[in-house]
Amino acid sequence: AQSVTQLDSQVPVFEEAPVELRCNYSSSVSVYLFWYVQYPNQGLQLLLKYLSGSTLVESINGFEAEFNKSQTSFHLRKPSVHISDTAEYFCAVINFGNEKLTFGTGTRLTIIP
Amino acid sequence: DVKVTQSSRYLVKRTGEKVFLECVQDMDHENMFWYRQDPGLGLRLIYFSYDVKMKEKGDIPEGYSVSREKKERFSLILESASTNQTSMYLCASSFATGVHEQYFGPGTRLTVT
């Protein structure tokens, strides 16, 4: 069985400061990893994904995440946040050959002006 | 652009009523999913379907059923709504092969009184 842990339920950050949202997963087989973002009053949107190849993946709006197999982590980072990054962020994992995503409990990112 | 639409953004029903939540996708996706989202619990899979008339239970199917008569439409049914089914319901769809990126609808916030 696969599982995802997001230890931080809320992360307040000053505008233009860096941020890291933590994600750890557990699986007995190889996985695909995703970060989804949910802006206020909207559904989830894919932010970035790791499938294979380079362990560092980037989104179009400045976020990046690094797959670390030895630490079973997929932390999300941004060097300088903006008010528009205020949202809830969900880490998700899927095993090879499986149809079902398993989501973490989410991290609410609040940007302080 | 992939579009997943849900029939209602907000719904208020009484205990014991039969409730239908409708989801339609326009990308010819084989897979469709129903999740519920609750604070502190993240997204939990209720049911999913990988083809017309096919369905599989997710992690929390109790109290729910589904119907998929056409490829583009996936319905979630609450046979007898209860207050503990007050939640945000999210529909998603994906292709069956390749990367299992899921596309989400905007959600239906259901309140059962």
Tab-separated table of C-alpha atoms in Angstrom:
chain	number	residue	atom	x	y	z
A	1	ALA	CA	0.000	0.000	0.000
A	2	GLN	CA	1.103	3.544	-0.677
A	3	SER	CA	0.789	6.537	1.645
A	4	VAL	CA	1.730	10.209	1.732
A	5	THR	CA	2.606	12.375	4.719
A	6	GLN	CA	2.495	16.154	4.724
A	7	LEU	CA	3.608	17.080	8.201
A	8	ASP	CA	2.786	20.780	7.977
A	9	SER	CA	-0.914	21.574	7.824
A	10	GLN	CA	-0.293	25.341	7.655
A	11	VAL	CA	2.748	27.352	6.598
A	12	PRO	CA	2.770	31.168	6.952
A	13	VAL	CA	5.502	32.919	4.965
A	14	PHE	CA	6.354	36.568	4.367
A	15	GLU	CA	6.044	37.795	0.807
A	16	GLU	CA	9.284	37.392	-1.190
A	17	ALA	CA	10.669	34.909	1.353
A	18	PRO	CA	11.548	31.314	0.385
A	19	VAL	CA	9.296	28.393	1.271
A	20	GLU	CA	9.550	24.625	1.488
A	21	LEU	CA	6.506	22.365	1.773
A	22	ARG	CA	7.414	18.895	2.914
A	23	CYS	CA	6.152	15.617	1.498
A	24	ASN	CA	7.215	12.073	2.380
A	25	TYR	CA	5.781	8.938	0.835
A	26	SER	CA	5.760	5.252	1.561
A	27	SER	CA	5.564	2.556	-1.078
A	28	SER	CA	7.009	-0.886	-1.657
A	29	VAL	CA	7.319	-0.326	-5.396
A	30	SER	CA	8.387	2.449	-7.751
A	31	VAL	CA	6.164	5.508	-7.841
A	32	TYR	CA	5.098	8.570	-9.730
A	33	LEU	CA	4.849	11.749	-7.623
A	34	PHE	CA	2.728	14.860	-8.022
A	35	TRP	CA	2.063	18.223	-6.449
A	36	TYR	CA	-1.402	19.680	-6.943
A	37	VAL	CA	-2.503	23.191	-5.964
A	38	GLN	CA	-5.982	24.325	-4.969
A	39	TYR	CA	-6.607	28.079	-5.103
A	40	PRO	CA	-9.504	29.435	-3.014
A	41	ASN	CA	-12.910	28.215	-4.242
A	42	GLN	CA	-11.414	26.181	-7.082
A	43	GLY	CA	-10.700	22.555	-7.906
A	44	LEU	CA	-7.212	21.044	-7.910
A	45	GLN	CA	-4.688	21.811	-10.640
A	46	LEU	CA	-1.506	19.910	-11.379
A	47	LEU	CA	1.534	21.970	-10.365
A	48	LEU	CA	4.333	19.562	-11.277
A	49	LYS	CA	5.122	15.869	-11.499
A	50	TYR	CA	7.976	13.410	-11.298
A	51	LEU	CA	7.749	10.422	-13.620
A	52	SER	CA	11.346	9.473	-14.371
A	53	GLY	CA	14.653	11.006	-15.423
A	54	SER	CA	15.907	14.160	-13.721
A	55	THR	CA	15.023	14.176	-10.055
A	56	LEU	CA	14.482	17.949	-10.077
A	57	VAL	CA	11.240	19.064	-11.691
A	58	GLU	CA	9.959	22.593	-12.157
A	59	SER	CA	6.632	24.350	-12.687
A	60	ILE	CA	5.958	27.350	-14.898
A	61	ASN	CA	5.366	29.654	-11.915
A	62	GLY	CA	8.692	29.157	-10.155
A	63	PHE	CA	8.070	26.136	-7.936
A	64	GLU	CA	10.384	23.142	-7.993
A	65	ALA	CA	10.435	19.751	-6.307
A	66	GLU	CA	13.167	17.176	-5.928
A	67	PHE	CA	12.592	13.451	-5.818
A	68	ASN	CA	14.838	11.875	-3.185
A	69	LYS	CA	14.493	8.105	-3.313
A	70	SER	CA	16.724	7.369	-0.327
A	71	GLN	CA	14.704	9.709	1.893
A	72	THR	CA	11.394	8.903	0.168
A	73	SER	CA	10.679	12.608	-0.113
A	74	PHE	CA	9.343	15.014	-2.719
A	75	HIS	CA	9.552	18.446	-1.077
A	76	LEU	CA	8.209	21.517	-2.869
A	77	ARG	CA	10.226	24.739	-2.857
A	78	LYS	CA	10.034	28.279	-4.146
A	79	PRO	CA	12.820	30.836	-3.634
A	80	SER	CA	10.510	33.865	-3.423
A	81	VAL	CA	6.748	33.652	-2.846
A	82	HIS	CA	4.021	36.048	-3.946
A	83	ILE	CA	0.556	36.836	-2.638
A	84	SER	CA	-0.856	34.885	-5.577
A	85	ASP	CA	0.741	31.680	-4.231
A	86	THR	CA	-1.779	31.610	-1.388
A	87	ALA	CA	-3.425	28.212	-1.775
A	88	GLU	CA	-3.570	24.696	-0.440
A	89	TYR	CA	-0.954	22.312	-1.775
A	90	PHE	CA	-1.405	18.561	-2.000
A	91	CYS	CA	1.285	15.969	-2.549
A	92	ALA	CA	0.152	12.743	-4.226
A	93	VAL	CA	1.664	9.387	-5.162
A	94	ILE	CA	0.705	6.587	-7.501
A	95	ASN	CA	2.345	3.194	-7.804
A	96	PHE	CA	3.448	1.876	-11.168
A	97	GLY	CA	0.579	-0.086	-12.680
A	98	ASN	CA	-2.006	1.376	-10.329
A	99	GLU	CA	-4.940	3.585	-11.258
A	100	LYS	CA	-5.417	5.293	-7.912
A	101	LEU	CA	-3.746	8.425	-6.604
A	102	THR	CA	-3.135	8.670	-2.876
A	103	PHE	CA	-3.158	12.238	-1.565
A	104	GLY	CA	-1.594	13.793	1.487
A	105	THR	CA	-3.688	15.836	3.879
A	106	GLY	CA	-2.587	19.130	2.335
A	107	THR	CA	-0.562	22.175	3.402
A	108	ARG	CA	-2.209	25.577	3.480
A	109	LEU	CA	0.301	28.223	2.384
A	110	THR	CA	-0.477	31.724	3.637
A	111	ILE	CA	1.545	34.666	2.353
A	112	ILE	CA	1.997	37.563	4.752
A	113	PRO	CA	2.347	40.951	3.023
B	1	ASP	CA	-7.967	22.403	-22.570
B	2	VAL	CA	-9.430	19.569	-20.597
B	3	LYS	CA	-12.704	20.511	-19.013
B	4	VAL	CA	-14.342	18.705	-16.134
B	5	THR	CA	-17.640	20.186	-15.042
B	6	GLN	CA	-19.815	19.421	-12.045
B	7	SER	CA	-23.537	20.062	-12.001
B	8	SER	CA	-23.647	22.274	-8.914
B	9	ARG	CA	-21.167	24.371	-6.936
B	10	TYR	CA	-23.330	24.415	-3.811
B	11	LEU	CA	-26.092	22.047	-2.739
B	12	VAL	CA	-28.199	21.861	0.404
B	13	LYS	CA	-30.189	18.706	1.098
B	14	ARG	CA	-32.128	17.257	4.005
B	15	THR	CA	-31.258	14.087	5.891
B	16	GLY	CA	-32.711	11.056	4.146
B	17	GLU	CA	-32.969	12.641	0.691
B	18	LYS	CA	-31.521	10.935	-2.365
B	19	VAL	CA	-28.775	13.102	-3.857
B	20	PHE	CA	-27.258	13.013	-7.333
B	21	LEU	CA	-23.959	14.683	-8.132
B	22	GLU	CA	-23.126	14.826	-11.822
B	23	CYS	CA	-19.738	15.107	-13.512
B	24	VAL	CA	-18.986	15.520	-17.203
B	25	GLN	CA	-15.601	15.545	-18.968
B	26	ASP	CA	-14.936	16.502	-22.560
B	27	MET	CA	-11.574	14.826	-23.224
B	28	ASP	CA	-12.673	11.266	-23.953
B	29	HIS	CA	-10.931	10.056	-20.783
B	30	GLU	CA	-11.437	6.435	-19.839
B	31	ASN	CA	-10.968	6.912	-16.090
B	32	MET	CA	-13.210	8.974	-13.840
B	33	PHE	CA	-13.044	9.449	-10.082
B	34	TRP	CA	-15.092	10.781	-7.183
B	35	TYR	CA	-13.349	12.151	-4.082
B	36	ARG	CA	-14.502	13.868	-0.964
B	37	GLN	CA	-12.379	16.570	0.600
B	38	ASP	CA	-12.518	17.335	4.320
B	39	PRO	CA	-10.305	19.668	6.371
B	40	GLY	CA	-7.320	17.837	7.805
B	41	LEU	CA	-8.106	14.663	5.859
B	42	GLY	CA	-7.149	15.705	2.346
B	43	LEU	CA	-8.827	13.937	-0.561
B	44	ARG	CA	-10.239	10.464	-0.107
B	45	LEU	CA	-11.330	8.309	-3.020
B	46	ILE	CA	-14.965	7.189	-2.941
B	47	TYR	CA	-15.314	5.336	-6.262
B	48	PHE	CA	-13.673	5.260	-9.630
B	49	SER	CA	-14.570	3.963	-13.061
B	50	TYR	CA	-12.204	2.803	-15.779
B	51	ASP	CA	-14.817	2.251	-18.467
B	52	VAL	CA	-18.499	2.615	-19.174
B	53	LYS	CA	-20.556	0.556	-16.734
B	54	MET	CA	-17.393	-0.429	-14.846
B	55	LYS	CA	-16.702	0.753	-11.311
B	56	GLU	CA	-14.449	0.014	-8.397
B	57	LYS	CA	-14.679	0.953	-4.758
B	58	GLY	CA	-12.227	3.431	-3.409
B	59	ASP	CA	-11.240	3.933	0.194
B	60	ILE	CA	-14.577	5.185	1.570
B	61	PRO	CA	-17.464	3.785	-0.543
B	62	GLU	CA	-19.935	3.259	2.307
B	63	GLY	CA	-23.121	5.253	1.837
B	64	TYR	CA	-22.408	6.021	-1.827
B	65	SER	CA	-23.009	4.453	-5.208
B	66	VAL	CA	-22.045	5.510	-8.743
B	67	SER	CA	-23.291	5.246	-12.286
B	68	ARG	CA	-21.471	5.500	-15.583
B	69	GLU	CA	-23.774	4.943	-18.534
B	70	LYS	CA	-21.793	7.120	-20.951
B	71	LYS	CA	-18.062	7.621	-21.216
B	72	GLU	CA	-18.170	11.341	-20.513
B	73	ARG	CA	-20.499	11.248	-17.511
B	74	PHE	CA	-19.966	9.872	-14.020
B	75	SER	CA	-22.609	10.269	-11.324
B	76	LEU	CA	-22.257	9.962	-7.572
B	77	ILE	CA	-25.388	8.947	-5.682
B	78	LEU	CA	-26.138	9.313	-2.009
B	79	GLU	CA	-29.071	6.951	-1.505
B	80	SER	CA	-30.082	8.466	1.842
B	81	ALA	CA	-28.072	11.547	2.726
B	82	SER	CA	-26.769	11.898	6.258
B	83	THR	CA	-25.170	14.833	8.051
B	84	ASN	CA	-21.775	13.115	8.063
B	85	GLN	CA	-21.806	13.314	4.278
B	86	THR	CA	-21.597	17.102	4.421
B	87	SER	CA	-18.385	17.741	2.491
B	88	MET	CA	-16.738	19.029	-0.671
B	89	TYR	CA	-17.032	16.521	-3.513
B	90	LEU	CA	-14.505	16.575	-6.334
B	91	CYS	CA	-14.709	14.760	-9.632
B	92	ALA	CA	-11.636	13.977	-11.741
B	93	SER	CA	-10.784	12.215	-14.987
B	94	SER	CA	-7.683	10.815	-16.682
B	95	PHE	CA	-6.519	8.754	-19.617
B	96	ALA	CA	-6.196	5.049	-18.931
B	97	THR	CA	-2.708	4.586	-20.349
B	98	GLY	CA	0.513	6.467	-19.831
B	99	VAL	CA	0.917	8.994	-17.064
B	100	HIS	CA	-2.025	9.066	-14.709
B	101	GLU	CA	-2.410	12.812	-14.405
B	102	GLN	CA	-5.898	13.598	-13.160
B	103	TYR	CA	-7.924	16.644	-14.146
B	104	PHE	CA	-10.337	17.999	-11.569
B	105	GLY	CA	-13.674	19.738	-11.653
B	106	PRO	CA	-14.398	22.800	-9.459
B	107	GLY	CA	-16.128	20.780	-6.757
B	108	THR	CA	-19.598	20.627	-5.220
B	109	ARG	CA	-20.007	21.730	-1.634
B	110	LEU	CA	-22.805	19.598	-0.223
B	111	THR	CA	-24.486	20.449	3.051
B	112	VAL	CA	-26.871	17.920	4.581
B	113	THR	CA	-29.121	19.351	7.295
